[in-house]
Short mmCIF file of C-alpha atoms in Angstrom, two decimals:
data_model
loop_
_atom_site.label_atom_id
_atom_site.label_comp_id
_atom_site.label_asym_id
_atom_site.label_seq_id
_atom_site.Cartn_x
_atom_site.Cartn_y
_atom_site.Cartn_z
CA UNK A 189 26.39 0.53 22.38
CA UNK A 190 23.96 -1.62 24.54
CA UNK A 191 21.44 1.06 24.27
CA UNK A 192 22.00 1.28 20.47
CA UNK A 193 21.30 -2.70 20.42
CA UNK A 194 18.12 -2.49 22.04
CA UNK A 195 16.47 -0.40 19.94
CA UNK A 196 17.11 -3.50 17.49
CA UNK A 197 15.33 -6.02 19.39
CA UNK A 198 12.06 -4.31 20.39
CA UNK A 199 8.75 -6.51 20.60
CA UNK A 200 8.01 -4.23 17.06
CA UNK A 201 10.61 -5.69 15.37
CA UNK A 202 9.75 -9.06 16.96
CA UNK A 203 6.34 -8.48 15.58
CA UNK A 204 7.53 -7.17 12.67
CA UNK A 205 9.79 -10.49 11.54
CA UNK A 206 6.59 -12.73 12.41
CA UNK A 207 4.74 -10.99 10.31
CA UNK A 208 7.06 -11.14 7.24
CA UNK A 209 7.47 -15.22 8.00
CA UNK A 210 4.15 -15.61 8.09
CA UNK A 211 3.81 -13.89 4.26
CA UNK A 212 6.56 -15.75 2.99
CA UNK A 213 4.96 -19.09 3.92
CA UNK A 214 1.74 -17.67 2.45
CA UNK A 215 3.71 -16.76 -1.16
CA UNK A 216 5.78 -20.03 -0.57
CA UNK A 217 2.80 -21.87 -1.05
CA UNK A 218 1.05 -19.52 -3.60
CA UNK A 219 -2.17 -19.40 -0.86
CA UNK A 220 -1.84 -15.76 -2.01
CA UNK A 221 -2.68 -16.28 -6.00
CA UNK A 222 -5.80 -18.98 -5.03
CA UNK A 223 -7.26 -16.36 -3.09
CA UNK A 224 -6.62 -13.57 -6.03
CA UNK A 225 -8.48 -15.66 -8.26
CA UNK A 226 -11.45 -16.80 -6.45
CA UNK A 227 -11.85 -13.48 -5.60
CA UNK A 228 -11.65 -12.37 -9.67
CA UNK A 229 -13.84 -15.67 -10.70
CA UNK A 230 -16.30 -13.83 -8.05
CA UNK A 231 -16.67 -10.66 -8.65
CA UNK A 232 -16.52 -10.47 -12.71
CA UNK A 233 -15.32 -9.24 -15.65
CA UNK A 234 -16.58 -6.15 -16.27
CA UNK A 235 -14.60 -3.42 -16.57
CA UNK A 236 -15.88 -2.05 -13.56
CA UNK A 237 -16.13 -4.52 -11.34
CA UNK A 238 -12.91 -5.85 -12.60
CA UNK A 239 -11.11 -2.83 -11.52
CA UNK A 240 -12.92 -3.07 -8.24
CA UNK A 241 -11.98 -7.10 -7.48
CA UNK A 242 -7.84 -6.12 -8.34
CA UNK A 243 -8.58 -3.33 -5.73
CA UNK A 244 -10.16 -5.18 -3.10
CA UNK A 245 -7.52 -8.40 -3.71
CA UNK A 246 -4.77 -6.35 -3.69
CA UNK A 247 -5.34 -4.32 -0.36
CA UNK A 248 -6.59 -7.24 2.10
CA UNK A 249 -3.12 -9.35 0.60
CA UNK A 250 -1.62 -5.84 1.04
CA UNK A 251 -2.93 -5.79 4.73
CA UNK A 252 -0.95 -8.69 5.85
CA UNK A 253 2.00 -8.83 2.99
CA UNK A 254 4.67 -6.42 2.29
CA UNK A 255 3.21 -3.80 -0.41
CA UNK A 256 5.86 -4.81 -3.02
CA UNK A 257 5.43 -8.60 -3.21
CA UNK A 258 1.58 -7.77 -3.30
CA UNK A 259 2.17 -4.96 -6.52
CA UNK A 260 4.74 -7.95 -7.97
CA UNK A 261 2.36 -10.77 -8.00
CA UNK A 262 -0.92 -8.66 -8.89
CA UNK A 263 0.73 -7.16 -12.22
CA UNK A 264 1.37 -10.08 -13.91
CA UNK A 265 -2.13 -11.67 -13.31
CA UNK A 266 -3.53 -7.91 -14.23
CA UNK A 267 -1.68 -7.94 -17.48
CA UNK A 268 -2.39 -11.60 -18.25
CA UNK A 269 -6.69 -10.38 -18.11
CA UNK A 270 -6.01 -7.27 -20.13
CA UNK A 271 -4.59 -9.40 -23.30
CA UNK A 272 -7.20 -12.16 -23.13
CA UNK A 273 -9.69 -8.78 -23.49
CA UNK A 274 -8.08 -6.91 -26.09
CA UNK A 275 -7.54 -10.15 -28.00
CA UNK A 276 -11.23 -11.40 -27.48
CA UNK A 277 -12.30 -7.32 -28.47
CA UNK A 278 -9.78 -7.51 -31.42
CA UNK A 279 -11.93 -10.93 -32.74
CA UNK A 280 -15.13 -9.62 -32.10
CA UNK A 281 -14.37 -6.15 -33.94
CA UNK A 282 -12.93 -8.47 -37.11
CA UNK A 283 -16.07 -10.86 -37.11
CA UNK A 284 -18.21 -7.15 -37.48
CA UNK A 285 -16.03 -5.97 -39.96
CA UNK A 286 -16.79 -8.81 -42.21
CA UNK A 287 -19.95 -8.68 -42.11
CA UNK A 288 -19.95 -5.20 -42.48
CA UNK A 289 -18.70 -5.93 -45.42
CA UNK A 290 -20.93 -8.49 -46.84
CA UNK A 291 -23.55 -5.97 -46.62
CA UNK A 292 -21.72 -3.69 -48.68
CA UNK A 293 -21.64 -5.96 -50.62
CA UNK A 294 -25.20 -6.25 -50.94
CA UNK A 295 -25.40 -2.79 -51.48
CA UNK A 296 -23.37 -2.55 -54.58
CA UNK A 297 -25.34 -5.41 -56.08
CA UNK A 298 -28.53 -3.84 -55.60
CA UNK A 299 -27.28 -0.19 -57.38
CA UNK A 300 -25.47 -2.56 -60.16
CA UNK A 301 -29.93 -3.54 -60.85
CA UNK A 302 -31.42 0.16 -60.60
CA UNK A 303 -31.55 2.24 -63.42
CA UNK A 304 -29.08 4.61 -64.61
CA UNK A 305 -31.02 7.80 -63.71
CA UNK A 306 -31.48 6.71 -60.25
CA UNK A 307 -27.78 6.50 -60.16
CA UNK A 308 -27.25 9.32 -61.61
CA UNK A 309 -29.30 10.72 -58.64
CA UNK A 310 -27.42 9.22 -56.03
CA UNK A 311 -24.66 10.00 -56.85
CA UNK A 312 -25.22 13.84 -56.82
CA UNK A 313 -26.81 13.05 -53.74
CA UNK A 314 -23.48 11.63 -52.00
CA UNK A 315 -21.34 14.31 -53.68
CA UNK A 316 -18.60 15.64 -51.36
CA UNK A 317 -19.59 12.99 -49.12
CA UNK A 318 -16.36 10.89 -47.39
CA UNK A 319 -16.01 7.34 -48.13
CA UNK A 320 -13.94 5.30 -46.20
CA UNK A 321 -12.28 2.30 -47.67
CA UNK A 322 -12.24 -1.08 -46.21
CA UNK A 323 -8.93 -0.71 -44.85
CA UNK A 324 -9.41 2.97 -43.31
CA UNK A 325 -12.61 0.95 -41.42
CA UNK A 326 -9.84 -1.52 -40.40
CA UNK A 327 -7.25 0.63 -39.22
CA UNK A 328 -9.30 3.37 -37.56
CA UNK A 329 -10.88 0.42 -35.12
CA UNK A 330 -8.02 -0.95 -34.62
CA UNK A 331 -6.65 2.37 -33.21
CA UNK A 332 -9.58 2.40 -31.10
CA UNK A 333 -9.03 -0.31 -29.32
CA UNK A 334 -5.58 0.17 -29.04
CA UNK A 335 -6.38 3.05 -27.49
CA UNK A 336 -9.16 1.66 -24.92
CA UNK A 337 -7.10 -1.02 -24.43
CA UNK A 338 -3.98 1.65 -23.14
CA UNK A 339 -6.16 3.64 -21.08
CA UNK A 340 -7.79 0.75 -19.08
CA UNK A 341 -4.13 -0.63 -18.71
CA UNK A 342 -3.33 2.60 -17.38
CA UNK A 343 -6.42 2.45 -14.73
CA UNK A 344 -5.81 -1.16 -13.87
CA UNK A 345 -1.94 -0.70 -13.35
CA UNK A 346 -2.72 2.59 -11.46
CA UNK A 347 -5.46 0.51 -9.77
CA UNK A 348 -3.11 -1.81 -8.31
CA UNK A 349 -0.47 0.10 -7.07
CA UNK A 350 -2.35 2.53 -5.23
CA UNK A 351 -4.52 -0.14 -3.44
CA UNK A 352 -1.20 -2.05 -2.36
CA UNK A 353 -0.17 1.50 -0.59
CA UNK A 354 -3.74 1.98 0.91
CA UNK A 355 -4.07 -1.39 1.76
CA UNK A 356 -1.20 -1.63 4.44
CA UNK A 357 -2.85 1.23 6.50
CA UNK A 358 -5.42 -0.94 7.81
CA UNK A 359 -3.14 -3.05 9.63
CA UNK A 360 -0.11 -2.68 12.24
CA UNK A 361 2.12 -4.89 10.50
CA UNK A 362 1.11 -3.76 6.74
CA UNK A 363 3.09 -1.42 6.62
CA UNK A 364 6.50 -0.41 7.99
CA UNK A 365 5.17 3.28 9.56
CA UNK A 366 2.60 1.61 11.71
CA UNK A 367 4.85 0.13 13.17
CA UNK A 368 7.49 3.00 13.87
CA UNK A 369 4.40 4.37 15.18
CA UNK A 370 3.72 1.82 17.64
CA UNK A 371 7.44 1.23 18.81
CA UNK A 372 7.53 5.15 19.05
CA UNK A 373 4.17 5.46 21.27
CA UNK A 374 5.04 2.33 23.23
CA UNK A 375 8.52 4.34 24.21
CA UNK A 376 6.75 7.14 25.65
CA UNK A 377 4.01 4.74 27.43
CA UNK A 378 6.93 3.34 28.82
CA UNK A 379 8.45 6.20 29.30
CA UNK A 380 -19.90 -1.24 -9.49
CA UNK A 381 -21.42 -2.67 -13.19
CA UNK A 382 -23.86 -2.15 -15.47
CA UNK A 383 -25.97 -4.23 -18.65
CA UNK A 384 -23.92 -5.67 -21.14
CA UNK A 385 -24.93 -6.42 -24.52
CA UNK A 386 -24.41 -10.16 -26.16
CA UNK A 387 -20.97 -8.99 -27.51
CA UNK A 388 -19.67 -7.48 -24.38
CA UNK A 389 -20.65 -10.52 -22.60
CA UNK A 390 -18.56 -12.88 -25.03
CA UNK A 391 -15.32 -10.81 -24.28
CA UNK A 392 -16.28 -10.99 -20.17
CA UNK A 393 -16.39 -15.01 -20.91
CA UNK A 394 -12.93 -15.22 -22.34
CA UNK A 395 -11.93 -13.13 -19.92
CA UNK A 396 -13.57 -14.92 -17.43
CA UNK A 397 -12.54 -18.27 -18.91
CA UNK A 398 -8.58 -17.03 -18.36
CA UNK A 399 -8.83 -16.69 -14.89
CA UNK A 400 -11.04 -19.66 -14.22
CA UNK A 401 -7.93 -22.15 -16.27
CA UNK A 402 -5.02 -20.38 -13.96
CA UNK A 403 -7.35 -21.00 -10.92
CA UNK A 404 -7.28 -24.33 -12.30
CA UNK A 405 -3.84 -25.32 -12.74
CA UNK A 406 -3.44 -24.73 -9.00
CA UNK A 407 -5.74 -27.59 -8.34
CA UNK A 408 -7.38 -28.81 -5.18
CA UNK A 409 -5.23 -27.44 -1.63
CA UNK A 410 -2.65 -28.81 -0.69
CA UNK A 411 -1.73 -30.02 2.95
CA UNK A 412 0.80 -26.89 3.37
CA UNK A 413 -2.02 -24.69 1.75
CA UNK A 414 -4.57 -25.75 4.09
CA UNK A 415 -2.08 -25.19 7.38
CA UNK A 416 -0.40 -21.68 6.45
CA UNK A 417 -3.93 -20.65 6.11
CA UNK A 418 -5.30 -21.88 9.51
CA UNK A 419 -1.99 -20.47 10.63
CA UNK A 420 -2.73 -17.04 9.28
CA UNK A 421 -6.04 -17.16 10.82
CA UNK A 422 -4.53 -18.11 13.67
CA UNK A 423 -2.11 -15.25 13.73
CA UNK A 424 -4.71 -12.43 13.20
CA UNK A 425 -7.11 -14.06 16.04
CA UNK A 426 -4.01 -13.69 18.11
CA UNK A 427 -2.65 -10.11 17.27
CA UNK A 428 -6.17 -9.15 18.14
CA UNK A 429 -6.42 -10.77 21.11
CA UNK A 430 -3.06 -10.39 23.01
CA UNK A 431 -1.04 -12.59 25.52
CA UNK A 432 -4.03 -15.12 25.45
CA UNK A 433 -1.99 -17.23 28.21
CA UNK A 434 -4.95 -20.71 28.07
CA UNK A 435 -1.85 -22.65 25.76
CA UNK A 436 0.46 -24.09 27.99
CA UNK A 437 2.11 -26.30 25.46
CA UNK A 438 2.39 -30.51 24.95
CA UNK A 439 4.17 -33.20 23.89
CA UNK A 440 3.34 -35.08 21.06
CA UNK A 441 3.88 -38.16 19.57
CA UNK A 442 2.28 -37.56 16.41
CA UNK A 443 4.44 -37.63 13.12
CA UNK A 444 5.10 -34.20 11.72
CA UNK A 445 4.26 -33.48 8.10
CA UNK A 446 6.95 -31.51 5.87
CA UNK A 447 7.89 -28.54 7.12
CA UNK A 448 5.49 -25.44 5.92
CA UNK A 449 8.97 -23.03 5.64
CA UNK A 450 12.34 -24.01 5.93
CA UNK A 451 15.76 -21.56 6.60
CA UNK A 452 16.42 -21.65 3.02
CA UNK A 453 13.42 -19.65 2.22
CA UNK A 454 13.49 -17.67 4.86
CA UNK A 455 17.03 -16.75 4.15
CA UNK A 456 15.95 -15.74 0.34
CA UNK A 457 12.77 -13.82 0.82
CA UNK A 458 13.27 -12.10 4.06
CA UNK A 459 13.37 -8.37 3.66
CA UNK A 460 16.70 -8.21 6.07
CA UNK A 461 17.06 -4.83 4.91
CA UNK A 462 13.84 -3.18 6.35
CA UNK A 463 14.38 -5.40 9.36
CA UNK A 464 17.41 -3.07 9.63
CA UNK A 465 15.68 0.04 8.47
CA UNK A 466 13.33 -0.30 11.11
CA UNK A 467 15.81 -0.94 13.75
CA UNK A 468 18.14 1.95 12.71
CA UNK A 469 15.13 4.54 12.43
CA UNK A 470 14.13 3.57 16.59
CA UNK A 471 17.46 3.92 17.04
CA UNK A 472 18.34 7.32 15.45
CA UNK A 473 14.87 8.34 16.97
CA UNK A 474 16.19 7.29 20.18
CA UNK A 475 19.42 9.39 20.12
CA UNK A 476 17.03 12.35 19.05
CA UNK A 477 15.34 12.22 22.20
CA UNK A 478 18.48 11.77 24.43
CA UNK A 479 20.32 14.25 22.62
CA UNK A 480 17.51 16.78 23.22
CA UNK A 481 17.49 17.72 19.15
CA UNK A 482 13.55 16.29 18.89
CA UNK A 483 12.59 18.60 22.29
CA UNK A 484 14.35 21.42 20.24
CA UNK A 485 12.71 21.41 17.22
CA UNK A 486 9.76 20.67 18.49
CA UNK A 487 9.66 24.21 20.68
CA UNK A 488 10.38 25.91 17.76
CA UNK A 489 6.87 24.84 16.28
CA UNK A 490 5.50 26.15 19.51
CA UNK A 491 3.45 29.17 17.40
CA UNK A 492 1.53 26.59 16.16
CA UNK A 493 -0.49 26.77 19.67
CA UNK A 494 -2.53 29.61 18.54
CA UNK A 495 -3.72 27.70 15.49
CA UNK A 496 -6.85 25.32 15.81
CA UNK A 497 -6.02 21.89 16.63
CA UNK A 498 -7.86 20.39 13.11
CA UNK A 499 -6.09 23.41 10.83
CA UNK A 500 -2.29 22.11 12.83
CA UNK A 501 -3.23 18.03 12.08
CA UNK A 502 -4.21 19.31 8.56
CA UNK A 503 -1.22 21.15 7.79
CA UNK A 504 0.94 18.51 9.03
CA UNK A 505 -0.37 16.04 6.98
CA UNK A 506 0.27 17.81 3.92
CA UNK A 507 3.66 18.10 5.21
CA UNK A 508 4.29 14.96 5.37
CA UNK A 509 2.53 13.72 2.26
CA UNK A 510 4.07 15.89 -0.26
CA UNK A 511 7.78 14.93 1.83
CA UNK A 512 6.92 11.19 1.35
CA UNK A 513 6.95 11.24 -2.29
CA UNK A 514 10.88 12.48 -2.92
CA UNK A 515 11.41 10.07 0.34
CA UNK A 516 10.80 6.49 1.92
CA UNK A 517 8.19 6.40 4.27
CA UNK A 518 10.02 4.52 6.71
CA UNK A 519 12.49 7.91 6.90
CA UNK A 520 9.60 9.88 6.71
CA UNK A 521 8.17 8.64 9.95
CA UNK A 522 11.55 8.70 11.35
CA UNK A 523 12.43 12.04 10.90
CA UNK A 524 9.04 13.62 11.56
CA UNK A 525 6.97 11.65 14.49
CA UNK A 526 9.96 12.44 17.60
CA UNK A 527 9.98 16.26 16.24
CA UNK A 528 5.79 16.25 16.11
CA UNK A 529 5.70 14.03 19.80
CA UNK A 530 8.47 16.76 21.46
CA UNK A 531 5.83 19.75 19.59
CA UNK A 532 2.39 18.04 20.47
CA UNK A 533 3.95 17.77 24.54
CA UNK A 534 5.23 21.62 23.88
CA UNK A 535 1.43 22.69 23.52
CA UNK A 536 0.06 20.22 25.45
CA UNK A 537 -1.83 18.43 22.67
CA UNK A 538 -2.12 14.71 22.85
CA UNK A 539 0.95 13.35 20.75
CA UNK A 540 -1.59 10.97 19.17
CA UNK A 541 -3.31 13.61 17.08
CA UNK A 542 -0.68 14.60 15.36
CA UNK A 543 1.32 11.26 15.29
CA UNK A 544 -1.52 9.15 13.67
CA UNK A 545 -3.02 11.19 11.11
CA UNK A 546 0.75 11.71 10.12
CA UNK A 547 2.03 8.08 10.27
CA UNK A 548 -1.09 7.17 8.12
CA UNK A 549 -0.40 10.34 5.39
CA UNK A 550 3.60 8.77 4.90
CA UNK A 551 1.55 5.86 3.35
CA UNK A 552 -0.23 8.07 0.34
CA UNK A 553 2.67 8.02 -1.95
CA UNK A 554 0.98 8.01 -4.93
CA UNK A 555 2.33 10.68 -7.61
CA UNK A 556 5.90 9.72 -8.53
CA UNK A 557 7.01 6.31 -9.63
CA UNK A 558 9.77 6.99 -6.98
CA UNK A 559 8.10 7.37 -4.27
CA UNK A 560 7.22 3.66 -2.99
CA UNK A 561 7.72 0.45 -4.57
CA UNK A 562 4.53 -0.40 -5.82
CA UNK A 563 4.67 2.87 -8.16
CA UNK A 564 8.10 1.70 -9.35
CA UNK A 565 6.89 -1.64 -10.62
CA UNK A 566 3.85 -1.10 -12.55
CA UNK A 567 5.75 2.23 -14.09
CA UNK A 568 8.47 -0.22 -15.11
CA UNK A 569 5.46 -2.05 -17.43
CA UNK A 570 5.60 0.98 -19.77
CA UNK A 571 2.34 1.56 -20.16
CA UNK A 572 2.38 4.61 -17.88
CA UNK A 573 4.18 8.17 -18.06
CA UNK A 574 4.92 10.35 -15.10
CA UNK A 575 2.54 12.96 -16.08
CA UNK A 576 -0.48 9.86 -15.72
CA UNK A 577 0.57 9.14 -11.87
CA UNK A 578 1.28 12.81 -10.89
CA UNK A 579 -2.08 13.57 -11.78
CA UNK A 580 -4.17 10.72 -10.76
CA UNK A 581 -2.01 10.71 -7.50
CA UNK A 582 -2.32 14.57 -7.10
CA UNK A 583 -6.21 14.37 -6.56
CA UNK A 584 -5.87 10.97 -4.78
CA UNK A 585 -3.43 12.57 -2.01
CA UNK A 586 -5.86 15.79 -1.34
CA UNK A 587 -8.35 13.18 -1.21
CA UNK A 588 -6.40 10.55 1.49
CA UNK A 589 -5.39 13.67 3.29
CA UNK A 590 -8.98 15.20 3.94
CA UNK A 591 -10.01 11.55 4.51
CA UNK A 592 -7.57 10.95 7.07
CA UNK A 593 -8.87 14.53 8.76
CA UNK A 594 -12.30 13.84 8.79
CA UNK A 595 -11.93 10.23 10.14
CA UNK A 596 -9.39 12.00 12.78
CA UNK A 597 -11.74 14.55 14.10
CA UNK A 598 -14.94 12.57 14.56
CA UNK A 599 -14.77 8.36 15.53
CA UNK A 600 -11.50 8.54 15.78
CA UNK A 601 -11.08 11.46 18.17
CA UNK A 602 -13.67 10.01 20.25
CA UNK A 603 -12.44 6.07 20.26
CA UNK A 604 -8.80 7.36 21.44
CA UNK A 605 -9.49 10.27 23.20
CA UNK A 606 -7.73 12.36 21.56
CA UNK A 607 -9.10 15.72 22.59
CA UNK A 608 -7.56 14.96 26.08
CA UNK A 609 -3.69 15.16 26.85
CA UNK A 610 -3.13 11.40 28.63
CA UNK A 611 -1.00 11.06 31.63
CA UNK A 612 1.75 9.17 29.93
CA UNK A 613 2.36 11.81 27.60
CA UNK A 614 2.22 14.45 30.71
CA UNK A 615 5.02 12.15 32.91
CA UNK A 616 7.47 11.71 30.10
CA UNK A 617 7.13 15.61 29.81
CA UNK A 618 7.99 16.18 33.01
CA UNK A 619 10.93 13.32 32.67
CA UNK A 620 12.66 15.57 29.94
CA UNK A 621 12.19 18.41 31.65
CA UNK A 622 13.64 17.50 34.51
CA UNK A 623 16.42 15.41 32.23
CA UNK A 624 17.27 18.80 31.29
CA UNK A 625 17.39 20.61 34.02
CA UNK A 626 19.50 17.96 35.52
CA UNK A 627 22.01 18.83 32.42
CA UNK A 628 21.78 22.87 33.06
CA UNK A 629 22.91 22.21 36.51
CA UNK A 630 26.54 22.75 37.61
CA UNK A 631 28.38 19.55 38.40
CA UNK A 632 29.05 20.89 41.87
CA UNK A 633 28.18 17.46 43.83
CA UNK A 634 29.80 15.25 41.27
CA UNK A 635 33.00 17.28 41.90
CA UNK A 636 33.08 17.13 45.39
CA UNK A 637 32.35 13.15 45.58
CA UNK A 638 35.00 12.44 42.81
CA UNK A 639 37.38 14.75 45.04
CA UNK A 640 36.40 12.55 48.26
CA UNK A 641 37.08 9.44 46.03
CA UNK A 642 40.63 10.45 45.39
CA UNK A 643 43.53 9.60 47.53
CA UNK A 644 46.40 11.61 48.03
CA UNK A 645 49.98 10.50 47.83
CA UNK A 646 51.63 11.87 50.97
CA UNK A 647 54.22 13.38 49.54
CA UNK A 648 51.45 15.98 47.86
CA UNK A 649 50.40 16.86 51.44
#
């Protein structure tokens, strides 16, 4: 049982709580949404470079927030952008139909003046020709736009999710996996746009205008603003630079300001769930190991030896990506990185080149609206069928997966070392090896000193 509540209270967990405070004092204080839009009143309105300011928003909040409370705040501002277009498209389109009109107008006046054989010529001339009425004009643009309008909802919403889920790669605590990597590897240590004409410009302004008023109505900072975001800064200068040790602590006498995050919040937000998950999957990891299952399974995937190291890391990371979309990626890491450590030790291949390019391949969950949270929300908008994120994800997983390859077998390889197998790896080999020899061995000495610890009654002798 004590070993059980360990695996609870590892420094990843630790790190893993601090970095969930720290992003509900960020979306406490909406520091989150002021950066979203400064970052939209930068970059544009254009459809391209619109797209491109949700993505890069979305994965540096998704970098140091939890995926889902990134999706769930990006959506709604997403949405709010789309409607001021198609509403400021829908205007300009009417404004050209009428004076479309007026010049038809025109038109008819002029052949009411010309003579009747010239009229008689034209209209021979138009013949079988197809005139459109006024209101076929109307209603064929307006199905036009509706369907722009659809199909850049579709690329924005698709847009969003997929950036939350790439986003939390980049960072340890972005994502639950990374750090089920880490805890995991620490065991065995210790053990675009282009021109726009006049009325394309008009819609970017409304558009533009949108997100300038919401950026307004937050105002100047606030006091708590202005500390969770030296905080945060704080934070990541610390996580990068570990166990500084030059703070030894003071007393002061200066007032304290309101507190930046209080229990109550805490209480509401925190993901208590996942703090669990993550606790329970080092656990159940743990009894693989001690139980010798991982060790097991991974000699059965000892064939894999006479396969090149790239084609194995490949392979695997297909594996895994297809498995993560019918499961969490949390279990997904779980399941698979003891089984891959106990193979990558079988064949003497450092544990890290398989472990990494796998961890990072759970994250690329991007064809089923199942598969992570992020897909769940924006499919719960409507605007998007199953058939639109299987195939947009399809070509976006071979894509992360050869990505991930590439990146693993040239800086990568070469900034970890990959292509060597590192001592730690080698001793806590030769730690389950001799674990289980230790088991195949006949309890002949524990026999003999629990005999020698017994005492005879007399009357047996």
């Amino acid at each position: 049982m004590f070993q059980v509540c360990q695996e609870y209270l590892k420094d990843t967990n630790m790190l893993f709580i601090g970095g969930l405070l720290m992003a509900i004092a960020i979306e406490n204080w909406q520091l989150h949404k002021r950066i979203a839009l400064r970052v939209l009143l930068i970059t544009g309105v254009r459809p391209a470079l619109l797209l491109m300011g949700f993505m890069i928003v979305t994965a540096f909040l998704s970098m140091w927030i939890s995926n889902t409370a990134t999706t769930a705040m990006m959506v709604p501002i997403g949405q709010a952008v789309l409607e001021q277009l198609q509403k400021s498209e829908a205007e300009s389109s009417t404004a050209g139909q009428v004076s479309e009109n007026i010049n038809k107008a025109f038109e008819l006046q002029e052949e009411a003046t010309k003579p009747e054989s010239s009229k008689e010529t034209e209209k021979k001339d138009v013949g079988n020709s197809h005139v459109l009425t006024v209101e076929e004009d109307k209603k064929r643009n307006e199905n036009l736009l509706d369907e722009k309008h659809k199909q850049f909802s579709k690329g924005m919403s698709l847009c969003i999710c997929y950036s939350a889920s790439i986003g939390g790669i980049a960072t340890l605590t972005g994502t639950t996996p990374n750090l089920i990597l880490q805890g995991q590897v620490a065991d065995f240590r210790k053990n675009f746009g282009c021109a726009a004409s006049a009325s394309e410009k008009a819609k970017e302004q409304h558009a533009y205008n949108i997100i300038k008023e919401e950026s307004n109505k937050l105002g100047s900072m606030k006091f708590p603003e202005i500390a969770v975001l030296i905080l945060f800064v704080l934070l990541v200068l610390l996580w990068f630079t570990r166990d500084p040790g030059f703070i030894p602590g003071s007393k002061s006498n200066i007032r304290a300001p309101p507190a930046l995050l209080d229990w109550k919040t805490v209480q509401q937000k925190m993901p208590w769930n996942i703090v669990f998950l993550l606790g329970g999957g080092f656990a159940l990891a743990k009894g693989s190991e001690e139980s010798g299952l991982s060790s097991w399974l991974g000699s059965k995937l000892t064939p894999l030896q006479q396969i090149p190291h790239p084609a194995i890391a490949l392979l695997l990371c297909l594996l895994v990506a297809m498995f993560t979309e019918c499961t969490s990626n949390v279990a997904t890491t779980t399941l698979f990185l003891p089984i891959l450590a106990s193979m990558a030790e079988a064949i003497c291949l450092n544990p890290l080149y398989v472990m990494l390019p796998c961890t990072l391949s759970a994250s690329l969950a991007f064809m089923l609206p199942v598969a992570t949270p992020p897909n769940a929300i924006v499919f719960s908008y409507g605007q998007l069928k199953v058939i639109d994120m299987a195939k947009a994800g399809f070509m976006l997983n071979i894509l992360g997966v050869l990505t991930i390859s590439l990146a693993l077998n040239t800086w990568t390889s070469s900034l970890f070392q990959l292509q060597t197998f590192p001592s730690w790896a080698n001793k806590t080999a030769v730690k389950r090896q001799a674990h289980s020899v230790e088991k195949d061995k006949p309890p002949t000495s524990k026999i003999i000193q629990l005999t020698a610890a017994i005492k005879l009654p007399k009357s047996a002798v």
